[in-house]
Amino acid sequence: MINIPLELNELLKKTSRSFFLTLNAVPAKIRPHLSIAYLLARAADTIADTDALAEAQKLAYLERLQTMVRTRPDDHKIPTDFCHDLIADLTKLSSKPANISQAEYQLLLKFDDVLNILFLFERPDQELIGQVLSVIISGQISDIKKFNRKNSKAPSALESLRELDEYTYKVAGCVGEFWTQLCLKHLFKLSQDQTQQMLNYGISYGKALQLINVLRDLKTDLKNGRCYIPVELLSQVKLQPQDLMNPGSEPLFKPVFYQLLSRAAKDLITAYDYVAMIPPRFIQLRLATLWPAMIGIKTLKKLHVSKILDHSVHVKISRSSLWRSIILSFFIWPFPKLLKRQVQSFICSIN
C-alpha cells in the first residue's frame, strides 16, 4: 500500500478542512487514492482561482496538468518544468500571491512530489484517479471560459438546467462516481445491476452536494461575476442575472431558489440509498459517507429560511453543529432510512 509522506499529509490536513475527518474515517485501502486525488484537484483549483495568472495562463497550465494526469511516464518521473514554470509565473509580482493561502502555496511547491506519487499506483488505479481529475479540470476550464470577465453589475450566467447539471457533475458528481469505483474495486463486490445503481447514486449524491454549495455561495459568486442560476429559470420569473444583485428581487426569485432547493434535496435522498448499499461491516465507511449528507440537509434547512439575496447574510454550519452531526451518526448509521425520511419531509415543506 502506498503511504502518503508526513509533509503531504500535513498539507492535506491544512487544505481539506472538514474533509480530512472523512479521509481519516475511510478504510486504509482507499485512503491514499482519495488523498492524492484531493491534493491534485485542490492544486488545480488554486491555479483556476488565483488572480496572479492571466486567463490564458490558467488555461495553459490546466490543460498541461490534464494531460499529465492521464499519461503515465515510462520512468515514473514527471517533467519538472511544470512546477518550475508555474511558480515562476505566480511569483512575478510577489513572493507569494495574495489570494493563495500559505498551505495552498506550499502544495504548489510540492506539486511534483504529489504527481510522482500518483504514478506509483498500479496502472488501473492511476487511470481511475487520472480520469476523475481530467473531468474536474475540464470543469475548471469550462468555468474560466464561461466566466471570462469579472463584472459585479452584470454577472455571466449558465444558460440552462442541463448546463447546471453538467457543471455539478464535473465538480462533484464525478467524485461520487470515483469514490464508488474505488470501493467496488478494493473493498466489496456487488452484482452488475447493483454496481450500476450504486454508481448512479454516487453521481446524484455528489451533484446534490455541489448544488447545495451553489445555492449557499450564490451571493459571493454574484460579486465575482458568476451566476450559476440558469437563465432558463430566471426568465420564467422575468429576471436577469444582474437582478440578483438587488435584494428587492427576492420575492420574484424565491420560487426559482426553492425549486433548486427541492432539486438538491431530491438528489440528496440518494445519499441514504447509497449508504444502505455499503455492507454493514464497513462501519467507518458508512459514517464517512453519511457526514456530508447530514451537513447537507442542515445547510438546506438554513437556506430555506435565510434572506436569499441579502448580501450581508452568509449561511454557515458551525463547528459545534458539525460535531453534533458526527456524534449522532454513530447512533443512526445502521438506519439511513431514518435520515431519508427527514429529507423527504423537508421537500414537502418546500413544495
mmCIF file of C-alpha atoms in Angstrom, residues 65-349:
data_model
loop_
_atom_site.group_PDB
_atom_site.id
_atom_site.type_symbol
_atom_site.label_atom_id
_atom_site.label_comp_id
_atom_site.label_asym_id
_atom_site.label_seq_id
_atom_site.Cartn_x
_atom_site.Cartn_y
_atom_site.Cartn_z
ATOM 1 C CA LEU A 65 -1.955 19.195 -15.949
ATOM 2 C CA GLN A 66 -4.911 17.424 -17.533
ATOM 3 C CA THR A 67 -2.560 15.756 -19.992
ATOM 4 C CA MET A 68 -0.057 14.765 -17.284
ATOM 5 C CA VAL A 69 -2.572 13.042 -15.010
ATOM 6 C CA ARG A 70 -3.787 10.914 -17.924
ATOM 7 C CA THR A 71 -0.286 9.992 -19.198
ATOM 8 C CA ARG A 72 1.987 7.623 -17.289
ATOM 9 C CA PRO A 73 5.689 8.447 -17.837
ATOM 10 C CA ASP A 74 7.856 5.410 -18.636
ATOM 11 C CA ASP A 75 10.348 6.292 -15.918
ATOM 12 C CA HIS A 76 7.651 7.222 -13.330
ATOM 13 C CA LYS A 77 9.065 10.748 -13.274
ATOM 14 C CA ILE A 78 7.196 13.787 -14.442
ATOM 15 C CA PRO A 79 8.778 16.732 -16.240
ATOM 16 C CA THR A 80 9.977 19.184 -13.588
ATOM 17 C CA ASP A 81 9.386 22.213 -15.801
ATOM 18 C CA PHE A 82 5.662 22.333 -14.946
ATOM 19 C CA CYS A 83 6.184 23.204 -11.291
ATOM 20 C CA HIS A 84 9.154 25.460 -12.113
ATOM 21 C CA ASP A 85 7.203 27.402 -14.751
ATOM 22 C CA LEU A 86 4.093 27.672 -12.552
ATOM 23 C CA ILE A 87 5.926 29.067 -9.528
ATOM 24 C CA ALA A 88 7.884 31.479 -11.730
ATOM 25 C CA ASP A 89 4.681 32.870 -13.252
ATOM 26 C CA LEU A 90 2.905 33.055 -9.900
ATOM 27 C CA THR A 91 5.714 34.995 -8.234
ATOM 28 C CA LYS A 92 6.488 37.555 -10.933
ATOM 29 C CA LEU A 93 4.797 40.305 -8.949
ATOM 30 C CA SER A 94 5.142 38.965 -5.405
ATOM 31 C CA SER A 95 6.999 36.254 -3.500
ATOM 32 C CA LYS A 96 3.590 34.707 -2.740
ATOM 33 C CA PRO A 97 0.347 35.722 -4.499
ATOM 34 C CA ALA A 98 -2.020 37.446 -2.067
ATOM 35 C CA ASN A 99 -5.109 35.338 -2.770
ATOM 36 C CA ILE A 100 -3.339 31.981 -2.322
ATOM 37 C CA SER A 101 -3.108 30.681 1.241
ATOM 38 C CA GLN A 102 0.220 29.571 2.663
ATOM 39 C CA ALA A 103 -0.919 25.931 2.645
ATOM 40 C CA GLU A 104 -2.053 26.169 -0.986
ATOM 41 C CA TYR A 105 1.238 27.769 -1.991
ATOM 42 C CA GLN A 106 3.189 25.030 -0.213
ATOM 43 C CA LEU A 107 1.091 22.485 -2.076
ATOM 44 C CA LEU A 108 2.041 24.052 -5.402
ATOM 45 C CA LEU A 109 5.702 23.954 -4.367
ATOM 46 C CA LYS A 110 5.272 20.215 -3.674
ATOM 47 C CA PHE A 111 3.333 19.609 -6.859
ATOM 48 C CA ASP A 112 5.989 17.358 -8.421
ATOM 49 C CA ASP A 113 6.059 15.151 -5.311
ATOM 50 C CA VAL A 114 2.283 14.686 -5.413
ATOM 51 C CA LEU A 115 2.293 13.828 -9.109
ATOM 52 C CA ASN A 116 5.138 11.370 -8.660
ATOM 53 C CA ILE A 117 3.106 9.538 -6.005
ATOM 54 C CA LEU A 118 0.210 9.328 -8.464
ATOM 55 C CA PHE A 119 2.429 7.314 -10.799
ATOM 56 C CA LEU A 120 3.339 4.855 -8.044
ATOM 57 C CA PHE A 121 -0.185 3.443 -8.029
ATOM 58 C CA GLU A 122 -0.939 0.369 -10.090
ATOM 59 C CA ARG A 123 -1.979 1.240 -13.631
ATOM 60 C CA PRO A 124 -5.762 0.690 -13.146
ATOM 61 C CA ASP A 125 -5.789 2.863 -10.012
ATOM 62 C CA GLN A 126 -3.719 5.586 -11.623
ATOM 63 C CA GLU A 127 -6.124 5.597 -14.560
ATOM 64 C CA LEU A 128 -9.118 5.943 -12.219
ATOM 65 C CA ILE A 129 -7.505 8.902 -10.442
ATOM 66 C CA GLY A 130 -6.433 10.426 -13.750
ATOM 67 C CA GLN A 131 -9.937 10.052 -15.142
ATOM 68 C CA VAL A 132 -11.685 11.854 -12.279
ATOM 69 C CA LEU A 133 -9.051 14.609 -12.256
ATOM 70 C CA SER A 134 -9.440 15.071 -16.001
ATOM 71 C CA VAL A 135 -13.190 15.579 -15.559
ATOM 72 C CA ILE A 136 -12.678 18.020 -12.659
ATOM 73 C CA ILE A 137 -10.096 20.007 -14.625
ATOM 74 C CA SER A 138 -12.371 20.084 -17.677
ATOM 75 C CA GLY A 139 -14.976 21.714 -15.426
ATOM 76 C CA GLN A 140 -12.468 24.306 -14.242
ATOM 77 C CA ILE A 141 -11.503 25.057 -17.834
ATOM 78 C CA SER A 142 -15.167 25.440 -18.816
ATOM 79 C CA ASP A 143 -15.691 27.767 -15.847
ATOM 80 C CA ILE A 144 -12.830 30.052 -16.866
ATOM 81 C CA LYS A 145 -14.092 30.226 -20.434
ATOM 82 C CA LYS A 146 -17.694 30.798 -19.376
ATOM 83 C CA PHE A 147 -16.969 33.447 -16.745
ATOM 84 C CA ASN A 148 -14.165 35.178 -18.558
ATOM 85 C CA ARG A 149 -14.739 38.609 -17.078
ATOM 86 C CA LYS A 150 -15.500 39.972 -13.621
ATOM 87 C CA ASN A 151 -18.376 42.424 -13.641
ATOM 88 C CA SER A 152 -20.497 42.546 -10.499
ATOM 89 C CA LYS A 153 -23.083 44.716 -12.274
ATOM 90 C CA ALA A 154 -23.713 42.168 -14.987
ATOM 91 C CA PRO A 155 -22.603 38.676 -13.924
ATOM 92 C CA SER A 156 -22.375 35.958 -16.564
ATOM 93 C CA ALA A 157 -24.772 33.057 -16.086
ATOM 94 C CA LEU A 158 -25.304 29.454 -17.074
ATOM 95 C CA GLU A 159 -27.919 29.136 -19.799
ATOM 96 C CA SER A 160 -29.889 26.020 -18.859
ATOM 97 C CA LEU A 161 -30.610 23.362 -16.257
ATOM 98 C CA ARG A 162 -28.693 20.961 -18.462
ATOM 99 C CA GLU A 163 -25.623 23.195 -18.209
ATOM 100 C CA LEU A 164 -26.066 23.350 -14.422
ATOM 101 C CA ASP A 165 -26.324 19.552 -14.299
ATOM 102 C CA GLU A 166 -23.104 19.214 -16.322
ATOM 103 C CA TYR A 167 -21.383 21.684 -14.006
ATOM 104 C CA THR A 168 -22.388 19.839 -10.816
ATOM 105 C CA TYR A 169 -21.263 16.544 -12.363
ATOM 106 C CA LYS A 170 -17.830 17.870 -13.302
ATOM 107 C CA VAL A 171 -17.277 19.396 -9.856
ATOM 108 C CA ALA A 172 -18.661 16.680 -7.565
ATOM 109 C CA GLY A 173 -20.805 14.102 -9.355
ATOM 110 C CA CYS A 174 -17.680 12.584 -10.881
ATOM 111 C CA VAL A 175 -16.165 12.428 -7.379
ATOM 112 C CA GLY A 176 -19.103 10.338 -6.140
ATOM 113 C CA GLU A 177 -18.577 8.078 -9.137
ATOM 114 C CA PHE A 178 -14.829 7.809 -8.420
ATOM 115 C CA TRP A 179 -15.413 7.098 -4.710
ATOM 116 C CA THR A 180 -17.795 4.284 -5.694
ATOM 117 C CA GLN A 181 -15.376 2.807 -8.217
ATOM 118 C CA LEU A 182 -12.648 2.678 -5.564
ATOM 119 C CA CYS A 183 -14.952 0.990 -3.060
ATOM 120 C CA LEU A 184 -16.090 -1.632 -5.572
ATOM 121 C CA LYS A 185 -12.538 -2.312 -6.710
ATOM 122 C CA HIS A 186 -10.820 -2.530 -3.326
ATOM 123 C CA LEU A 187 -13.432 -3.168 -0.615
ATOM 124 C CA PHE A 188 -16.503 -5.123 -1.709
ATOM 125 C CA LYS A 189 -18.290 -6.525 -4.755
ATOM 126 C CA LEU A 190 -21.858 -6.122 -5.981
ATOM 127 C CA SER A 191 -23.858 -7.631 -8.821
ATOM 128 C CA GLN A 192 -23.750 -5.871 -12.182
ATOM 129 C CA ASP A 193 -27.164 -4.257 -11.647
ATOM 130 C CA GLN A 194 -26.295 -3.196 -8.090
ATOM 131 C CA THR A 195 -22.972 -1.789 -9.289
ATOM 132 C CA GLN A 196 -24.677 0.475 -11.825
ATOM 133 C CA GLN A 197 -27.272 1.502 -9.244
ATOM 134 C CA MET A 198 -24.600 2.441 -6.723
ATOM 135 C CA LEU A 199 -22.656 4.400 -9.341
ATOM 136 C CA ASN A 200 -25.838 6.321 -10.196
ATOM 137 C CA TYR A 201 -26.476 7.025 -6.517
ATOM 138 C CA GLY A 202 -22.884 8.219 -6.070
ATOM 139 C CA ILE A 203 -23.168 10.623 -9.002
ATOM 140 C CA SER A 204 -26.503 12.031 -7.763
ATOM 141 C CA TYR A 205 -25.130 12.398 -4.233
ATOM 142 C CA GLY A 206 -22.117 14.366 -5.464
ATOM 143 C CA LYS A 207 -24.259 16.587 -7.685
ATOM 144 C CA ALA A 208 -26.596 17.291 -4.757
ATOM 145 C CA LEU A 209 -23.719 18.455 -2.566
ATOM 146 C CA GLN A 210 -22.420 20.789 -5.269
ATOM 147 C CA LEU A 211 -25.873 22.236 -5.958
ATOM 148 C CA ILE A 212 -26.156 22.973 -2.236
ATOM 149 C CA ASN A 213 -22.801 24.780 -2.492
ATOM 150 C CA VAL A 214 -24.108 26.766 -5.478
ATOM 151 C CA LEU A 215 -27.144 27.932 -3.508
ATOM 152 C CA ARG A 216 -25.109 28.671 -0.375
ATOM 153 C CA ASP A 217 -22.442 30.638 -2.280
ATOM 154 C CA LEU A 218 -24.873 32.439 -4.609
ATOM 155 C CA LYS A 219 -24.163 35.952 -3.304
ATOM 156 C CA THR A 220 -20.380 35.513 -3.226
ATOM 157 C CA ASP A 221 -20.391 34.157 -6.778
ATOM 158 C CA LEU A 222 -22.518 37.081 -7.974
ATOM 159 C CA LYS A 223 -19.967 39.539 -6.564
ATOM 160 C CA ASN A 224 -17.316 37.697 -8.578
ATOM 161 C CA GLY A 225 -19.357 37.983 -11.775
ATOM 162 C CA ARG A 226 -20.625 34.394 -11.746
ATOM 163 C CA CYS A 227 -24.241 33.248 -11.712
ATOM 164 C CA TYR A 228 -24.856 29.505 -11.603
ATOM 165 C CA ILE A 229 -28.631 30.009 -11.595
ATOM 166 C CA PRO A 230 -29.632 29.219 -15.205
ATOM 167 C CA VAL A 231 -31.089 31.964 -17.381
ATOM 168 C CA GLU A 232 -33.702 29.366 -18.364
ATOM 169 C CA LEU A 233 -35.141 29.537 -14.823
ATOM 170 C CA LEU A 234 -34.650 33.266 -14.275
ATOM 171 C CA SER A 235 -36.514 34.122 -17.472
ATOM 172 C CA GLN A 236 -39.570 32.247 -16.175
ATOM 173 C CA VAL A 237 -39.918 34.892 -13.440
ATOM 174 C CA LYS A 238 -38.800 37.752 -15.702
ATOM 175 C CA LEU A 239 -35.417 38.216 -14.037
ATOM 176 C CA GLN A 240 -31.920 38.625 -15.428
ATOM 177 C CA PRO A 241 -28.680 37.614 -13.669
ATOM 178 C CA GLN A 242 -27.858 41.196 -12.681
ATOM 179 C CA ASP A 243 -31.241 41.496 -10.934
ATOM 180 C CA LEU A 244 -29.984 39.065 -8.284
ATOM 181 C CA MET A 245 -27.590 41.762 -7.070
ATOM 182 C CA ASN A 246 -30.652 43.622 -5.814
ATOM 183 C CA PRO A 247 -32.218 42.276 -2.559
ATOM 184 C CA GLY A 248 -35.524 43.688 -3.769
ATOM 185 C CA SER A 249 -35.671 40.915 -6.382
ATOM 186 C CA GLU A 250 -36.077 38.267 -3.683
ATOM 187 C CA PRO A 251 -39.891 37.865 -3.922
ATOM 188 C CA LEU A 252 -39.656 37.119 -7.650
ATOM 189 C CA PHE A 253 -36.552 34.948 -7.269
ATOM 190 C CA LYS A 254 -37.750 32.868 -4.294
ATOM 191 C CA PRO A 255 -39.763 30.305 -6.375
ATOM 192 C CA VAL A 256 -36.660 29.633 -8.513
ATOM 193 C CA PHE A 257 -34.470 29.316 -5.440
ATOM 194 C CA TYR A 258 -36.941 26.922 -3.799
ATOM 195 C CA GLN A 259 -37.158 24.885 -6.998
ATOM 196 C CA LEU A 260 -33.393 24.362 -6.856
ATOM 197 C CA LEU A 261 -33.518 23.649 -3.114
ATOM 198 C CA SER A 262 -36.043 20.904 -3.856
ATOM 199 C CA ARG A 263 -33.892 19.566 -6.703
ATOM 200 C CA ALA A 264 -30.860 19.379 -4.394
ATOM 201 C CA ALA A 265 -32.877 17.656 -1.668
ATOM 202 C CA LYS A 266 -34.292 15.068 -4.079
ATOM 203 C CA ASP A 267 -30.771 14.198 -5.242
ATOM 204 C CA LEU A 268 -29.583 14.162 -1.628
ATOM 205 C CA ILE A 269 -32.100 11.403 -0.857
ATOM 206 C CA THR A 270 -29.936 9.073 -2.933
ATOM 207 C CA ALA A 271 -27.160 9.519 -0.357
ATOM 208 C CA TYR A 272 -29.082 7.366 2.098
ATOM 209 C CA ASP A 273 -29.814 4.726 -0.540
ATOM 210 C CA TYR A 274 -26.104 4.827 -1.287
ATOM 211 C CA VAL A 275 -25.149 4.299 2.374
ATOM 212 C CA ALA A 276 -27.605 1.403 2.624
ATOM 213 C CA MET A 277 -25.714 -0.379 -0.185
ATOM 214 C CA ILE A 278 -22.439 -0.319 1.767
ATOM 215 C CA PRO A 279 -22.072 -3.657 3.613
ATOM 216 C CA PRO A 280 -22.707 -3.095 7.360
ATOM 217 C CA ARG A 281 -19.256 -4.460 8.245
ATOM 218 C CA PHE A 282 -17.758 -1.257 6.803
ATOM 219 C CA ILE A 283 -18.955 0.892 9.694
ATOM 220 C CA GLN A 284 -16.357 3.651 9.233
ATOM 221 C CA LEU A 285 -17.080 3.885 5.522
ATOM 222 C CA ARG A 286 -20.793 4.262 6.235
ATOM 223 C CA LEU A 287 -20.020 7.003 8.752
ATOM 224 C CA ALA A 288 -17.685 8.864 6.378
ATOM 225 C CA THR A 289 -20.303 8.661 3.635
ATOM 226 C CA LEU A 290 -23.098 9.890 5.897
ATOM 227 C CA TRP A 291 -21.404 13.017 7.206
ATOM 228 C CA PRO A 292 -21.607 15.187 4.055
ATOM 229 C CA ALA A 293 -25.294 14.305 3.656
ATOM 230 C CA MET A 294 -26.066 15.207 7.267
ATOM 231 C CA ILE A 295 -24.329 18.562 6.854
ATOM 232 C CA GLY A 296 -26.077 18.975 3.507
ATOM 233 C CA ILE A 297 -29.590 18.707 4.921
ATOM 234 C CA LYS A 298 -28.696 21.156 7.722
ATOM 235 C CA THR A 299 -27.471 23.613 5.095
ATOM 236 C CA LEU A 300 -30.642 23.206 3.023
ATOM 237 C CA LYS A 301 -32.801 23.924 6.057
ATOM 238 C CA LYS A 302 -30.823 27.083 6.842
ATOM 239 C CA LEU A 303 -31.045 28.240 3.225
ATOM 240 C CA HIS A 304 -34.802 27.682 3.254
ATOM 241 C CA VAL A 305 -35.308 30.273 5.999
ATOM 242 C CA SER A 306 -32.484 32.670 5.095
ATOM 243 C CA LYS A 307 -32.647 36.007 3.292
ATOM 244 C CA ILE A 308 -31.724 34.719 -0.124
ATOM 245 C CA LEU A 309 -30.393 37.918 -1.717
ATOM 246 C CA ASP A 310 -29.258 39.825 1.378
ATOM 247 C CA HIS A 311 -25.527 40.113 0.710
ATOM 248 C CA SER A 312 -24.792 40.673 4.392
ATOM 249 C CA VAL A 313 -26.210 37.257 5.347
ATOM 250 C CA HIS A 314 -23.992 34.167 4.979
ATOM 251 C CA VAL A 315 -25.259 30.666 5.688
ATOM 252 C CA LYS A 316 -22.704 28.573 7.530
ATOM 253 C CA ILE A 317 -22.794 25.393 9.609
ATOM 254 C CA SER A 318 -20.996 25.964 12.904
ATOM 255 C CA ARG A 319 -18.231 23.683 14.128
ATOM 256 C CA SER A 320 -20.389 22.664 17.108
ATOM 257 C CA SER A 321 -23.229 21.702 14.756
ATOM 258 C CA LEU A 322 -20.781 19.713 12.641
ATOM 259 C CA TRP A 323 -19.597 17.746 15.669
ATOM 260 C CA ARG A 324 -23.170 17.116 16.810
ATOM 261 C CA SER A 325 -23.884 15.558 13.436
ATOM 262 C CA ILE A 326 -20.790 13.376 13.679
ATOM 263 C CA ILE A 327 -21.770 12.189 17.168
ATOM 264 C CA LEU A 328 -25.340 11.498 16.022
ATOM 265 C CA SER A 329 -24.045 9.449 13.092
ATOM 266 C CA PHE A 330 -22.579 6.851 15.483
ATOM 267 C CA PHE A 331 -26.117 6.076 16.652
ATOM 268 C CA ILE A 332 -28.029 6.193 13.381
ATOM 269 C CA TRP A 333 -25.563 4.747 10.839
ATOM 270 C CA PRO A 334 -27.389 1.376 10.718
ATOM 271 C CA PHE A 335 -30.650 3.182 9.872
ATOM 272 C CA PRO A 336 -30.051 5.503 6.885
ATOM 273 C CA LYS A 337 -33.775 5.385 6.047
ATOM 274 C CA LEU A 338 -34.483 7.498 9.144
ATOM 275 C CA LEU A 339 -32.444 10.341 7.645
ATOM 276 C CA LYS A 340 -34.030 9.734 4.256
ATOM 277 C CA ARG A 341 -37.442 10.457 5.784
ATOM 278 C CA GLN A 342 -36.058 13.709 7.189
ATOM 279 C CA VAL A 343 -35.090 14.866 3.686
ATOM 280 C CA GLN A 344 -38.457 13.789 2.285
ATOM 281 C CA SER A 345 -40.182 15.822 4.993
ATOM 282 C CA PHE A 346 -38.054 18.842 4.071
ATOM 283 C CA ILE A 347 -39.052 18.509 0.393
ATOM 284 C CA CYS A 348 -42.720 18.505 1.423
ATOM 285 C CA SER A 349 -42.150 21.686 3.443
#
